[in-house]
Coordinates of C-alpha atoms and ligand atoms in Angstrom, one line a residue:
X30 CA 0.0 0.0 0.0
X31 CA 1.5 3.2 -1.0
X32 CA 1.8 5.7 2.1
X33 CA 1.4 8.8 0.9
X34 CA -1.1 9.9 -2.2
X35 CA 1.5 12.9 -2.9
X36 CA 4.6 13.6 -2.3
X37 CA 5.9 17.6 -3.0
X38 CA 9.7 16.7 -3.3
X39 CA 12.8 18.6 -3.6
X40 CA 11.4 22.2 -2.2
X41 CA 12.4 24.5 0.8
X42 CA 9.4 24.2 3.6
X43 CA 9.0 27.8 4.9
X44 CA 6.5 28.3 8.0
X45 CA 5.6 31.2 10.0
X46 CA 8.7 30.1 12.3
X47 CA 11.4 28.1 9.9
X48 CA 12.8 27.2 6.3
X49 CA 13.9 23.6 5.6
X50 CA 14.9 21.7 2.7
X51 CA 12.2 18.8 3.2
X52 CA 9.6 17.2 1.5
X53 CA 6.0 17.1 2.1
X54 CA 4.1 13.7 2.2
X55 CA -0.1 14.2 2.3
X56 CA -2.9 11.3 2.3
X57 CA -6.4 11.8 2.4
X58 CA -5.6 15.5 1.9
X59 CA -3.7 16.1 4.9
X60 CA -0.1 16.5 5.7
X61 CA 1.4 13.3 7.3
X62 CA 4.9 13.9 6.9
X63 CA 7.5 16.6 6.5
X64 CA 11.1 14.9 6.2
X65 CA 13.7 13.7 3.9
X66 CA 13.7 11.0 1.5
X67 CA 10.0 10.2 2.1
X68 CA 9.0 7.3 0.1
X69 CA 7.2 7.2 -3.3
X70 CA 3.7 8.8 -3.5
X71 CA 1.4 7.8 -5.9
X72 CA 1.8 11.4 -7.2
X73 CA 4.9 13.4 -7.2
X74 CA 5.5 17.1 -7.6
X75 CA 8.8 17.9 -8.2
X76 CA 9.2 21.4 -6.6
X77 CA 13.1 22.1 -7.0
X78 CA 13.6 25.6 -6.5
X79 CA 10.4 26.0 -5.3
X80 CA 9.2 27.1 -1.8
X81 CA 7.0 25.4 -0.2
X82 CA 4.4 27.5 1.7
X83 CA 1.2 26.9 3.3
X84 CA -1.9 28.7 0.7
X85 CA -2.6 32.2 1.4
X86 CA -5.4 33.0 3.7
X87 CA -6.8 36.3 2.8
X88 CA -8.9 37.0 5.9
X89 CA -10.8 40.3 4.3
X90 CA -12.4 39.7 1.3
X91 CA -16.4 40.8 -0.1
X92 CA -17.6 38.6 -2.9
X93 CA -21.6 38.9 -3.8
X94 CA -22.1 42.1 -1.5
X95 CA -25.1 44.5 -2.6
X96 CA -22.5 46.7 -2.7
X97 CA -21.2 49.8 -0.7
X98 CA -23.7 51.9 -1.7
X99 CA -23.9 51.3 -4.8
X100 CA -23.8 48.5 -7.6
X101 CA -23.3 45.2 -7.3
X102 CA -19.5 43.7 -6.9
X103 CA -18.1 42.4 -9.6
X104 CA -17.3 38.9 -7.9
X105 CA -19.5 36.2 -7.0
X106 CA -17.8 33.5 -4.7
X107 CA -16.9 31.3 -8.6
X108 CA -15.2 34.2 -9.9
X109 CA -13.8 35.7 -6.5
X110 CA -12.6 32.6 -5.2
X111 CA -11.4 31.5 -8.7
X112 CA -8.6 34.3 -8.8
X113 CA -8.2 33.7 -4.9
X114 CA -6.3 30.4 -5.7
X115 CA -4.6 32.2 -9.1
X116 CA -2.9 34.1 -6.4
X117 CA -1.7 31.5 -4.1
X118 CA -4.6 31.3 -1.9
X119 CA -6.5 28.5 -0.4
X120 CA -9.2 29.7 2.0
X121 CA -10.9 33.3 2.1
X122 CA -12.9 34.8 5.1
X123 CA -15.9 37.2 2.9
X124 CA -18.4 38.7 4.9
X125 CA -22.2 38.2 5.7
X126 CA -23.6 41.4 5.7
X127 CA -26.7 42.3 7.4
X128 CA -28.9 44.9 6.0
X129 CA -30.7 47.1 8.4
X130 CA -34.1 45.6 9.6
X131 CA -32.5 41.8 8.5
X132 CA -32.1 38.9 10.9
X133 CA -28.6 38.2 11.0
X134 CA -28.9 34.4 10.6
X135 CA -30.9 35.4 7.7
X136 CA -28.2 37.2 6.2
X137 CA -25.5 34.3 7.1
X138 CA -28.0 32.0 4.9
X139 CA -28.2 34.2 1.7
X140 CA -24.3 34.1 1.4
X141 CA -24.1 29.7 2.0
X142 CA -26.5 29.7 -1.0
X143 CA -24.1 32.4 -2.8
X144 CA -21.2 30.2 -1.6
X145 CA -22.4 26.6 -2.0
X146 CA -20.7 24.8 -5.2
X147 CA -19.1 28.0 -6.0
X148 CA -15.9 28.4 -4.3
X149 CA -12.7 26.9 -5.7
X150 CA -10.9 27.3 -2.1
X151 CA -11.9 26.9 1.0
X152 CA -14.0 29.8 3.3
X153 CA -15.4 30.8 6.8
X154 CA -18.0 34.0 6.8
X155 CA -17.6 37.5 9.1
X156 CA -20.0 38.7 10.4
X157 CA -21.0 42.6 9.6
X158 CA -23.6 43.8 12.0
X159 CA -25.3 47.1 11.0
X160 CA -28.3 46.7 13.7
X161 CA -27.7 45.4 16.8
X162 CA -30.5 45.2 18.6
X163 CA -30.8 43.1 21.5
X164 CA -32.4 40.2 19.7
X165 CA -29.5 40.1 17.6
X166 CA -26.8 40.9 20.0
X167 CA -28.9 38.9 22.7
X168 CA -29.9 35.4 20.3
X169 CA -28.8 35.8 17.1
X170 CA -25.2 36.8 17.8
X171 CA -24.3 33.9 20.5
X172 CA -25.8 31.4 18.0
X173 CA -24.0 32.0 15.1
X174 CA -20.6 32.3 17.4
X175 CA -21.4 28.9 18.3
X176 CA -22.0 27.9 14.9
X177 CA -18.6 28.9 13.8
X178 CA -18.8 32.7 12.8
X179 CA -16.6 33.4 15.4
X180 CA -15.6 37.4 13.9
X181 CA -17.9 40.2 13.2
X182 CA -17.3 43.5 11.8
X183 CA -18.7 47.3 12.6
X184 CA -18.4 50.2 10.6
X185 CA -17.6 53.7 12.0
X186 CA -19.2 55.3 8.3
X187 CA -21.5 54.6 5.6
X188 CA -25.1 55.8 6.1
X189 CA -26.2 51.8 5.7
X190 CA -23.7 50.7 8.0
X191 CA -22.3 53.6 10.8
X192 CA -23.2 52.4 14.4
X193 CA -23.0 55.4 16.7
X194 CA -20.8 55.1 19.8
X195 CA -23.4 53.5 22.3
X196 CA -24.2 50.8 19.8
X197 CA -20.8 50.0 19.3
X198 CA -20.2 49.4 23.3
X199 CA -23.0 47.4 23.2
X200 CA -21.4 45.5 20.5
X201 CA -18.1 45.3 21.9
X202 CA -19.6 44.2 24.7
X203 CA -21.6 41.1 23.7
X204 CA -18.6 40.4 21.2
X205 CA -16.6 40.1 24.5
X206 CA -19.4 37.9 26.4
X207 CA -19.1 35.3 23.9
X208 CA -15.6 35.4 22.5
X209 CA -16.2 36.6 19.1
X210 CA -13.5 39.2 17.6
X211 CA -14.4 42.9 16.4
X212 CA -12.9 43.9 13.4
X213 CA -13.2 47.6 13.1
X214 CA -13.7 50.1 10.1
X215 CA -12.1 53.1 11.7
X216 CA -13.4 56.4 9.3
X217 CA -15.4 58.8 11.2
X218 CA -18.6 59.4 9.9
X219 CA -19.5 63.1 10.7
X220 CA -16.4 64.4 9.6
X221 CA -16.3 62.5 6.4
X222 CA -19.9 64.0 5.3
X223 CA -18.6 67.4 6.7
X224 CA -15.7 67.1 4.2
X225 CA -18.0 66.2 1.1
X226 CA -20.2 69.1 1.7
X227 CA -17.5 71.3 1.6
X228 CA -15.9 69.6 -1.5
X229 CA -18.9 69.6 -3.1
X230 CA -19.7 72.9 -2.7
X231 CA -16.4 74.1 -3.9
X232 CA -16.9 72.1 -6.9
X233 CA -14.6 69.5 -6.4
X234 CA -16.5 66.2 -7.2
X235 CA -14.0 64.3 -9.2
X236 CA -12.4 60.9 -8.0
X237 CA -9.9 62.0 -6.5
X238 CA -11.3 64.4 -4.0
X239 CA -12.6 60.6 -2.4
X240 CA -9.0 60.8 -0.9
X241 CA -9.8 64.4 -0.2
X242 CA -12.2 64.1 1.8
X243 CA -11.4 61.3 4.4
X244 CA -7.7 62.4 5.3
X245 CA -5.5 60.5 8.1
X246 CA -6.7 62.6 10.7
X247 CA -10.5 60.9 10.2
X248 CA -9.3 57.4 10.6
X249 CA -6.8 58.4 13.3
X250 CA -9.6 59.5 15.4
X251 CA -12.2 56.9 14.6
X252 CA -8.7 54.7 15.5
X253 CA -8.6 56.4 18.7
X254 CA -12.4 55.9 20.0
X255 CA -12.5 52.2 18.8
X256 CA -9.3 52.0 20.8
X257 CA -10.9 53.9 23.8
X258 CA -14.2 51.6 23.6
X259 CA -12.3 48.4 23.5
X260 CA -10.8 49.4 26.9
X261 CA -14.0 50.6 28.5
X262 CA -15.3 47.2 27.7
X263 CA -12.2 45.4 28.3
X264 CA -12.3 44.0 24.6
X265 CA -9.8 43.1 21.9
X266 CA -10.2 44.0 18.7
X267 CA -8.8 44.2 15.2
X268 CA -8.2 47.0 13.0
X269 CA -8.7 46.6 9.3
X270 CA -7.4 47.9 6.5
X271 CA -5.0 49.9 8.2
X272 CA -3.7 53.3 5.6
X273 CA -1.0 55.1 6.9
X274 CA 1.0 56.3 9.9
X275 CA -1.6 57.8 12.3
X276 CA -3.8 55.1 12.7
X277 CA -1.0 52.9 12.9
X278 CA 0.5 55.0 15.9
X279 CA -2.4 54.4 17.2
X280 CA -2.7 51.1 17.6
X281 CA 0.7 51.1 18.5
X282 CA 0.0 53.2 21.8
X283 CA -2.6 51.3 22.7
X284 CA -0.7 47.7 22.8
X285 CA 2.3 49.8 25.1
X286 CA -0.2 50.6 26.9
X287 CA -1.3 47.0 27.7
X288 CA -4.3 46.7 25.4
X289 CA -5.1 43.7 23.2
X290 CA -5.6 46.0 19.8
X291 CA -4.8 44.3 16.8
X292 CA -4.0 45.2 13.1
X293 CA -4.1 44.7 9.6
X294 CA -3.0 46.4 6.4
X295 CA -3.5 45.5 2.8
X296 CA -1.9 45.6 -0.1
X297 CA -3.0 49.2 -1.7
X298 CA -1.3 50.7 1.8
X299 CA 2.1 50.0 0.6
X300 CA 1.9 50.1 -3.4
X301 CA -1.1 52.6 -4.5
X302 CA -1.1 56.5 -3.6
X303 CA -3.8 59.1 -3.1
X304 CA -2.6 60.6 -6.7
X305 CA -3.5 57.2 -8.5
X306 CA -7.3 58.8 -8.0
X307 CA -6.0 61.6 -10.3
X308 CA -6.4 59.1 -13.0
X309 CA -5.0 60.4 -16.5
X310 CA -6.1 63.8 -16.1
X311 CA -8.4 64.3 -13.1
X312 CA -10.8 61.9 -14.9
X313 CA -13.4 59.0 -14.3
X314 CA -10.2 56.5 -14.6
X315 CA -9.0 57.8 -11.1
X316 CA -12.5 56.0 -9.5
X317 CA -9.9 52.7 -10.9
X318 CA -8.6 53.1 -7.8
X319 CA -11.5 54.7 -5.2
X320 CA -11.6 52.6 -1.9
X321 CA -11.8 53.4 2.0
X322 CA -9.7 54.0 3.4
X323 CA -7.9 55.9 0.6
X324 CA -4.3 55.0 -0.3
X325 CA -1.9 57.7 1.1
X326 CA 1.9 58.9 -0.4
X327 CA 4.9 57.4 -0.3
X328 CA 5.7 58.5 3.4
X329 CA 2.6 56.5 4.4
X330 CA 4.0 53.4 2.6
X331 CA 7.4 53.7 4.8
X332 CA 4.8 53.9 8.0
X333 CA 3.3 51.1 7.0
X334 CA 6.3 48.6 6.1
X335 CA 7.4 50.2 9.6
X336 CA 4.2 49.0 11.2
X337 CA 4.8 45.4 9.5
X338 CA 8.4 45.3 10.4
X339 CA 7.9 46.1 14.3
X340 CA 4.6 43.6 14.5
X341 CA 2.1 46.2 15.0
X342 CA 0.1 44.7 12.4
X343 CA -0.6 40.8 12.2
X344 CA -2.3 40.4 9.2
X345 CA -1.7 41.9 5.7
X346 CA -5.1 41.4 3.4
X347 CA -5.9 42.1 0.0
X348 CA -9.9 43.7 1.3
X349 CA -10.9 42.6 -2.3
X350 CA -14.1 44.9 -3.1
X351 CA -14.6 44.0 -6.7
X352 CA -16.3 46.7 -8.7
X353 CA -16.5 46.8 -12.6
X354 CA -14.8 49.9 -14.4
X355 CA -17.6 50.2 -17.4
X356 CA -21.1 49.9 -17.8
X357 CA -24.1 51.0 -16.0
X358 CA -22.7 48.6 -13.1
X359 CA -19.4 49.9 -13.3
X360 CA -17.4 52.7 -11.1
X361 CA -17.7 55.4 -13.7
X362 CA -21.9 54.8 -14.2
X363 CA -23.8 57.8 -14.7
X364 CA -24.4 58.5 -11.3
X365 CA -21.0 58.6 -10.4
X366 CA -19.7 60.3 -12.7
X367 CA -21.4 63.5 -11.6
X368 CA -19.5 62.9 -7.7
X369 CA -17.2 61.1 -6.1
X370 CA -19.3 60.4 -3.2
X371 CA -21.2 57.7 -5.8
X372 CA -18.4 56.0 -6.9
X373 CA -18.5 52.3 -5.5
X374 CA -15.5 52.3 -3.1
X375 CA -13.4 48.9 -3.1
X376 CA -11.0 47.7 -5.4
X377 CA -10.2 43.5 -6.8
X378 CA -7.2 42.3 -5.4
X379 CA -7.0 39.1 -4.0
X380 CA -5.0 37.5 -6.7
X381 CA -2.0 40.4 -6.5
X382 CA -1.5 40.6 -2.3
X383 CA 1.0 37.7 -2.0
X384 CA 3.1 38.5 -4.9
X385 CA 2.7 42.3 -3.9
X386 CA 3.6 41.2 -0.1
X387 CA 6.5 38.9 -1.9
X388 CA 8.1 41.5 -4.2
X389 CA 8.1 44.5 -2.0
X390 CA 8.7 42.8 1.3
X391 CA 10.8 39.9 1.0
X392 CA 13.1 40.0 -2.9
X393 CA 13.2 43.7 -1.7
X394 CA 14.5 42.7 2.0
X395 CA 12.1 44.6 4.1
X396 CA 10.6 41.3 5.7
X397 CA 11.7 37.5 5.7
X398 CA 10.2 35.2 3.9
X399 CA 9.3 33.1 7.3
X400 CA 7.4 36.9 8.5
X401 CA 5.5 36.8 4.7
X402 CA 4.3 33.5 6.0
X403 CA 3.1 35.1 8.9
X404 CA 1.4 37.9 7.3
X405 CA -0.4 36.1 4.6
X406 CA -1.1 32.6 6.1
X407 CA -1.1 32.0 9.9
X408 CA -2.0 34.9 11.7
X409 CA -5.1 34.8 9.9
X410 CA -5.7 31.3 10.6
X411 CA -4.5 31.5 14.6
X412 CA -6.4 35.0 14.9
X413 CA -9.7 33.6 13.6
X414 CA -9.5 30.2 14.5
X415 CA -9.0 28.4 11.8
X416 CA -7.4 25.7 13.3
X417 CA -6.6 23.1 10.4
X418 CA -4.9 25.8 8.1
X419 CA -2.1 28.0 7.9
X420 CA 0.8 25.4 8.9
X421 CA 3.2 23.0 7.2
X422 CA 3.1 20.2 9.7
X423 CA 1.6 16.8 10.0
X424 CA -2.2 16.9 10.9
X425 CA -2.9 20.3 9.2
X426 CA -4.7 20.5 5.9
X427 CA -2.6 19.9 2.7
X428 CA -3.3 23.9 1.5
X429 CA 0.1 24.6 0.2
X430 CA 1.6 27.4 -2.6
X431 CA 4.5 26.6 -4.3
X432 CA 5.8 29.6 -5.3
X433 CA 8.6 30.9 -7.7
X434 CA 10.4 33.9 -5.8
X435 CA 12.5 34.7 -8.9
X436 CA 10.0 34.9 -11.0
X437 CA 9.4 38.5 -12.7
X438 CA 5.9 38.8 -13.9
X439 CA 4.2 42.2 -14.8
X440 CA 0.6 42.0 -13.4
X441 CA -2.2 42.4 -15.8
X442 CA -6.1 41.8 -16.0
X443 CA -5.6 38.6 -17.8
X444 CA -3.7 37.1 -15.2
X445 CA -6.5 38.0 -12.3
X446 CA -9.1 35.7 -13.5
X447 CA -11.6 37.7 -11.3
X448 CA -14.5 39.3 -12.2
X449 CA -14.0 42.9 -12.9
X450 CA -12.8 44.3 -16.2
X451 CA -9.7 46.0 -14.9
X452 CA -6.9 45.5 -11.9
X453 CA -5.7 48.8 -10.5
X454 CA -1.9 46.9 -10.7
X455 CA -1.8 46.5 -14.5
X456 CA 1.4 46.8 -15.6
X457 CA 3.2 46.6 -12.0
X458 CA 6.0 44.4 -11.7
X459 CA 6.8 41.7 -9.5
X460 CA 9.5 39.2 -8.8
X461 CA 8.1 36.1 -7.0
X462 CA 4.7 34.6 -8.4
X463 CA 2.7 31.4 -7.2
X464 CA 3.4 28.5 -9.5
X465 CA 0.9 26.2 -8.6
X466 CA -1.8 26.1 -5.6
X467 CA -2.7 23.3 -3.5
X468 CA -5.8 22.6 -1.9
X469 CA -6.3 19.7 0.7
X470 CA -3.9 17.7 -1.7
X471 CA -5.5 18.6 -5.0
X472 CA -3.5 20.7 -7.8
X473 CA -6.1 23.9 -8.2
X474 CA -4.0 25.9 -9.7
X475 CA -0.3 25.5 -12.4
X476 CA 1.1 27.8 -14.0
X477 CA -1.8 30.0 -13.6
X478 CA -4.2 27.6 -15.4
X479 CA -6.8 27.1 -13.2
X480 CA -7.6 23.1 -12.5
X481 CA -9.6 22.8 -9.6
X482 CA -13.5 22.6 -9.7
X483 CA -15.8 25.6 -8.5
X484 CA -17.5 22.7 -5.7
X485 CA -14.0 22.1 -4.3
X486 CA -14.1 24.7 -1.6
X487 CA -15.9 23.7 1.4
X488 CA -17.4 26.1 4.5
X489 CA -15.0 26.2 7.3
X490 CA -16.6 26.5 10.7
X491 CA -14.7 28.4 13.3
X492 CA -13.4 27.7 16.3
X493 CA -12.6 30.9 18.8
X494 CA -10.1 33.1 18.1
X495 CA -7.7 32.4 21.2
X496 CA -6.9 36.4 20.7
X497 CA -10.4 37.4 21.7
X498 CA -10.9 36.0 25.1
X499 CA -11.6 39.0 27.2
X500 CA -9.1 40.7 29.3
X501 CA -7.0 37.0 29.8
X502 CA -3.5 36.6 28.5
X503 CA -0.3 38.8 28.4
X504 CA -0.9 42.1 26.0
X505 CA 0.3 41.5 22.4
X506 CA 3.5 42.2 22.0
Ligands
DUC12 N1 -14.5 48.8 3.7 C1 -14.1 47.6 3.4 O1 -13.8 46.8 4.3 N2 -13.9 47.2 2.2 C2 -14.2 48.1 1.1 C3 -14.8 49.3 1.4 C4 -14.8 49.7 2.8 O2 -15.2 50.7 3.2
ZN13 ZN1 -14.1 48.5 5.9
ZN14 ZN1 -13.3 45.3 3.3

């Protein structure tokens, strides 16, 4: 009987902790060994040259949202997780969202029949809760923790979305009752609309007055209260998509200060700047590139890889918020075209943040390749408790990219295989691209020819994040 079904020889293991010359041996779609001269598999991979890393985990992704606003995204789960594993990945974590008025378990059952046969990877559901009332934060909410949606985020703006400051202590605090972990959206409402007015009034409605009008200074303070709620309720909590260097401080002070505040950054934070919304000349083409937060300048970008480098933030996220460019649907639609307040904000990049992370972090020797691991693999799975994923060892799932760190690709739409009919990245350069993509021990992905099947993803229950547990445990370092 042969031991092992494959056997991914020749390659250089690197984890979150260490890099080995080994092979991997997996049955039944788990690892069972990591060692030398493992015995003949019934498959073989020959990865010489290769590293061998577990799949991406791209905890902050939105496929099949109605939208920010606006139109509907450009990805479904087929097409969203479908460029997911073009990029290395093997599990995403999208979001549930719950429209005002909706029951939450509701909402988590519209997106299992968006998800259900159409995910090529693997993927677990946030929650987003945009009315907590105390049925939901009283039944609803402990349920569904229970259940496995163990993370649920709130939103400081959007006139769908915003919870005031009452409603997110209230939040907080059930969050904290039953161990689930708050992700935070840290843009402050009032002055945001107080900056389009002005704008607005001054004329200034093109794309890239979007950056304009939600400056550092708004996330910093949203930053700053979500920090100050999290203490008053003695709660941790994680702060997404992280733009620059004040809210970064921020979360900074708060861990010397003891508190169990977490971070994440994405990939526009250090490779896409405020002026990109300029587009060619102040046009529609600058809405290309229109998300929340905003990317920043080239100082921010240092702040950032500062921020990566010194472990203020855990998890680096691509916060793919697919949008098409043309057509009625699109980001320049009639509607917005006349302001930028209209234009969809998010931008498709799931496929681009691990060569992204890769090229500018590790070939360019700002991070290791054992901290890239880290950042794109198992701090997301440890953080929200996926606890099969995000390791090479023996037990853990057989999710594993093997990835080509010399190789120099220059990005383009062709190679995204997502849904939208543009990537703000084309013609960006990167050395280091994923050459094939493993999922529980099946070949999804070589050579960027996609080979898995749209049913092969399955929904990942999850366990409690270990980093949410109320007051317990030293601060995070
Ligand atoms: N927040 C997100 O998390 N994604 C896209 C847009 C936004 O505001
Ligand atoms: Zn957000
Ligand atoms: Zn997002």
């Amino acid at each position: 009987m042969q031991e092992y079904d494959l056997v991914i020889r020749g390659g250089t293991v690197v984890t979150a902790a260490d890099t080995a010359r080994a092979d991997v041996g997996i049955r039944n779609g788990k690892i069972i060994a990591v060692g030398l001269e493992l015995a003949k598999g019934k498959q073989e991979i020959d990865a010489t040259g290769l590293r061998v890393m577990p799949g991406g985990i791209d905890s902050h992704v939105h496929l099949a949202q109605p939208a920010f606003g606006g139109p509907a995204m450009a990805d479904g789960f087929e097409s969203g997780t479908r460029s997911a594993i073009a990029g290395g990945n093997t599990t995403v974590l999208p979001f549930a969202l719950q429209s005002r008025g909706m029951s939450l378990r509701k909402a988590v059952e519209d997106y299992h029949k968006e998800a259900e046969g159409q995910s090529y990877c693997d993927y677990g559901f946030h929650l987003i809760l945009t009315d907590p009332t105390p049925a939901v934060l009283g039944q609803e909410l402990p349920a569904l923790v229970a259940a496995g949606y163990t993370s649920l985020k709130v939103f400081m703006t959007y006139e769908d979305m915003v919870l005031n400051d009452r409603e997110l202590l209230e939040v907080f605090d059930a969050a904290g009752e039953y161990g689930a972990l708050v992700m935070v959206h840290c843009e402050g409402y009032d002055a945001i609309r107080f900056m389009t007015e002005k704008l607005e009034k001054a004329g200034k409605v093109a794309p890239y007055y979007h950056a304009v009008s939600r400056p550092q200074s708004v996330e910093r303070e949203a930053a700053h209260r979500a920090i100050s709620h999290a203490e008053l309720t003695g709660v941790p909590i994680m702060i997404v998509h992280v733009s620059g260097g004040e809210a970064m401080e921020q979360i900074r002070w708060a861990r010397n200060r003891g508190l169990k505040i977490m971070g994440e950054t994405c990939t526009q934070y250090v490779s896409l700047t405020a002026d990109d919304l300029k587009g060619l000349n102040m046009d529609e083409t600058g809405s290309k590139y229109v998300c929340s937060p905003p990317p920043r300048d080239h100082k921010s970008w240092e702040a950032i890889w500062n921020g990566i480098q010194t472990g203020v933030f855990q998890t680096f996220s691509s916060d793919h918020c697919p949008f098409y460019f043309e057509g009625e649907m699109g980001k320049k639609n009639p509607k917005a075209r006349t302001a930028f307040k209209w234009v969809p904000n998010g931008i498709p990049g799931v496929a681009v943040r691990m060569p992204i992370l890769w090229s500018e972090g590790v070939a360019k020797g700002r991070i290791t390749e054992n901290e890239f691991v880290a950042l794109t693999s198992t701090n997301h799975a440890r953080i929200y408790g996926l606890t099969s994923k995000g390791a090479i060892a023996a037990g853990y799932d057989a999710d594993i990219v093997l990835w080509d760190p010399a190789r120099k690709v220059t990005i383009s739409q062709s190679l995204m295989h997502h849904g939208s009919d543009y990537t703000p990245w084309e013609g960006f350069e990167v050395t280091g691209w994923p050459h094939a993509t493993i999922l529980r021990g099946e070949v999804v992905m070589r050579e960027g020819e996609i080979l898995g099947a749209k049913e092969g993803g399955k929904f990942l229950p999850r366990a409690l994040s270990p980093m949410a547990s109320r007051g317990a445990g030293a601060p995070m370092n």
